[in-house]
Structures are given as structure tokens and as C-alpha cells.
Amino acid sequence: MLDTPAGARGPEDLQDPHGETRAGRLTAWGNALLGGFAPPDDAAAAVTGRDEAHRVAGLPGDADGDRHALTWALGRLRALGATGFRLALPAPGHPLGLTGPPEFNARALEAGEAVLTVGGPALGLVPEVAWFGPPGDRSATVLWRCSPVREAPPADVPTLREAERELAEGLREATAVLARLDVAGAGPEALRALEAYRRRGHRELLAPGYPPRAVRVLESAQRIAALLAIAAGGHGAAVSAGEMAARAGVLRPLERTARRAQVAAYNAAVDERGDDGPR
């Protein structure tokens, strides 16, 4: 029995800040599938990950209540003319990667992520996550709700080259900020968080078919996001409310830089080959 309503966001919905969002996986592996770099079943399995199941609703021609397996839905989108996918990672005041209309943007902002199709009818997909099972042994089902979006340039998405330059500057700034906040000297909790990040080891980023630069940019963006998450979590010498507010103000531009770079990396499979998408 589902104990979290569809669309509601509990603690489990919050993705690891230096890991992949569900929309990121759909973008990467959807592009690998449509680019001929991965078979349908492998792509769908990679998108599903640790979740129980992913289904899609609201495709063109669907009746109310229609729900499709992810493999079938990806095939349907390809038949409709989709040649790729783009990622959106909006945050309050920053509709990163979105094109409108306002109703779709609002749903994407609530979820914190969305996917936009490239080629064919302009469509967007937003995940709704439902959790079930007892504490300590919970799993999730995901329903991707599809709806029309505007054919317009995605908001505030840099090129890979721009993102790489911004990240290099951001990493230098992040290092200086974290040193100034004395995160390394914050005690055992911060040290454990840093060590856990370092021990992650090598993970395959993105999906087959992506350019090496996109992988480098995503890796750098995730590194910055992880360090900023540690700093924003209260680690470091600053402890007062005023100091914490000042810290958030310093870190916010760096967080935006990291999110912009992640979107540029995921979108590189289509943007770097010059596809005409939802522009």
C-alpha cells in the first residue's frame, strides 16, 4: 500500500547532491537509446535504477488513466519524432532548462527536475514519486507525467565550453570559501562527510555516446555540489544564525554554477551535435 501520495515529496525524494536525479538518468539513457548507443531494455533498466518501476502517462493520443511501461513509452516518443532529450533542474527564482508554459514550469519546479524532448512535438516529462514499504526497506514507483511545452530556448543553459570555464572559476572560489568557513576543521561530522565523498570511487557518469568533455564537466559539477552541500549543512566554524545566512549567500552563486554545468553536460548529447529541439 502506498503511504506517500503520488506527487508528494518526502525525504527519500531528495537526490544525493553529487549524484544523479531521475530526470538526469532519463535524459542520459534516453539519448543513448535514441542515438543508437544502448538497446531499449538496457536504457529502461538504467533509468529505473533502484526504483521498483517507472511508467509514463499523458503521451499524445493517450486516454485518461493510460499508463505505459518505460520501454514502450520511449519507443512511442521515438515514433513521434523525438531525437533526444534535455534536462531541466529548476530552483526557486531560477527556471533552469525550462521553456514554459507556466503550468508545466510550476510542476517541474515542485519536483526540482524535468525532461524535455528534442524533435517531434515539444513535450515535457515530470516525475511523480510514490514510496512504499516499511522504514529501512522502502522502494519507489515513478510516474512520468507528459504534457506539451513551448518551443523556445531552454532558460539559462550554457554551452559545455562556457560551463567548463565557469566551473574552473567556481572551483577556485569554492575552495577559498570552504577554507574561510573552516569546513575541514569543523569536527568529525564534516570530516566523515568529506571522507564518504572521497571514498565513492569511480562511477560511470552519463551514458554511452556522450563526448568526453561532458563527462569531465559533470564530474567537476558534482564535486562542487558535494562540497557545497557539506558546507551548507552547517559544517564549519560559523554557528550563529547570522553567520549561517551569510554563508548561504556566499554559496548560492556557486550552487547555481554547478547546476548549470550539470544541465549543460546532460544536454551535450543533443546540443553539441546541433539538434533543433524545443527552441
Short mmCIF file of N, CA and C in Angstrom, two decimals, residues 31 34 76-86 116-124 149 151 270 273 275-279:
data_model
loop_
_atom_site.label_atom_id
_atom_site.label_comp_id
_atom_site.label_asym_id
_atom_site.label_seq_id
_atom_site.Cartn_x
_atom_site.Cartn_y
_atom_site.Cartn_z
N ASN A 31 18.90 9.58 -24.40
CA ASN A 31 19.76 10.00 -25.51
C ASN A 31 20.60 8.84 -26.04
N LEU A 34 18.12 6.74 -28.19
CA LEU A 34 17.75 7.37 -29.45
C LEU A 34 18.95 7.59 -30.37
N ARG A 76 7.53 4.94 -28.21
CA ARG A 76 6.46 5.79 -28.72
C ARG A 76 6.98 7.20 -28.99
N LEU A 77 7.80 7.73 -28.09
CA LEU A 77 8.36 9.06 -28.30
C LEU A 77 9.25 9.09 -29.55
N ARG A 78 10.00 8.02 -29.75
CA ARG A 78 10.83 7.95 -30.97
C ARG A 78 9.94 7.92 -32.21
N ALA A 79 8.84 7.18 -32.16
CA ALA A 79 7.93 7.11 -33.30
C ALA A 79 7.29 8.47 -33.58
N LEU A 80 7.12 9.28 -32.54
CA LEU A 80 6.55 10.61 -32.70
C LEU A 80 7.56 11.61 -33.26
N GLY A 81 8.83 11.19 -33.37
CA GLY A 81 9.84 12.07 -33.94
C GLY A 81 10.90 12.55 -32.99
N ALA A 82 10.85 12.13 -31.72
CA ALA A 82 11.87 12.56 -30.76
C ALA A 82 13.24 12.03 -31.18
N THR A 83 14.24 12.90 -31.15
CA THR A 83 15.61 12.50 -31.45
C THR A 83 16.53 12.63 -30.25
N GLY A 84 16.01 13.14 -29.15
CA GLY A 84 16.84 13.28 -27.95
C GLY A 84 16.05 13.91 -26.82
N PHE A 85 16.75 14.13 -25.72
CA PHE A 85 16.15 14.70 -24.51
C PHE A 85 17.08 15.75 -23.92
N ARG A 86 16.47 16.73 -23.26
CA ARG A 86 17.21 17.73 -22.50
C ARG A 86 16.74 17.72 -21.05
N LEU A 116 12.80 17.46 -21.23
CA LEU A 116 12.14 17.99 -22.41
C LEU A 116 12.60 17.23 -23.63
N THR A 117 11.66 16.94 -24.53
CA THR A 117 12.01 16.20 -25.73
C THR A 117 12.66 17.12 -26.77
N VAL A 118 13.47 16.52 -27.63
CA VAL A 118 14.10 17.20 -28.75
C VAL A 118 13.57 16.54 -30.02
N GLY A 119 13.04 17.33 -30.96
CA GLY A 119 12.46 16.77 -32.17
C GLY A 119 11.04 16.29 -31.92
N GLY A 120 10.23 16.27 -33.00
CA GLY A 120 8.84 15.86 -32.85
C GLY A 120 8.07 16.91 -32.07
N PRO A 121 6.89 16.56 -31.56
CA PRO A 121 6.12 17.52 -30.76
C PRO A 121 6.88 17.89 -29.49
N ALA A 122 6.82 19.16 -29.11
CA ALA A 122 7.53 19.65 -27.92
C ALA A 122 6.81 19.14 -26.68
N LEU A 123 7.44 18.24 -25.95
CA LEU A 123 6.85 17.61 -24.78
C LEU A 123 7.79 17.70 -23.59
N GLY A 124 7.21 17.70 -22.41
CA GLY A 124 7.99 17.68 -21.18
C GLY A 124 7.48 16.59 -20.26
N VAL A 149 4.95 21.38 -24.06
CA VAL A 149 5.73 22.53 -23.60
C VAL A 149 5.91 23.48 -24.78
N GLU A 151 7.84 25.66 -27.58
CA GLU A 151 9.04 25.57 -28.42
C GLU A 151 9.79 26.88 -28.26
N VAL A 270 22.71 16.23 -27.33
CA VAL A 270 21.94 16.84 -28.41
C VAL A 270 22.46 18.24 -28.74
N ARG A 273 25.64 18.40 -30.92
CA ARG A 273 25.52 17.97 -32.31
C ARG A 273 24.60 18.89 -33.09
N ASP A 275 21.33 19.71 -32.69
CA ASP A 275 19.92 19.38 -32.96
C ASP A 275 19.01 20.57 -32.72
N ASP A 276 17.96 20.61 -33.49
CA ASP A 276 16.92 21.60 -33.23
C ASP A 276 15.92 20.97 -32.29
N GLY A 277 15.89 21.43 -31.06
CA GLY A 277 14.97 20.87 -30.10
C GLY A 277 13.88 21.87 -29.79
N PRO A 278 13.43 21.88 -28.51
CA PRO A 278 12.36 22.79 -28.12
C PRO A 278 12.88 24.20 -27.99
N ARG A 279 13.19 24.82 -29.15
CA ARG A 279 13.77 26.16 -29.15
C ARG A 279 12.80 27.11 -29.85
#
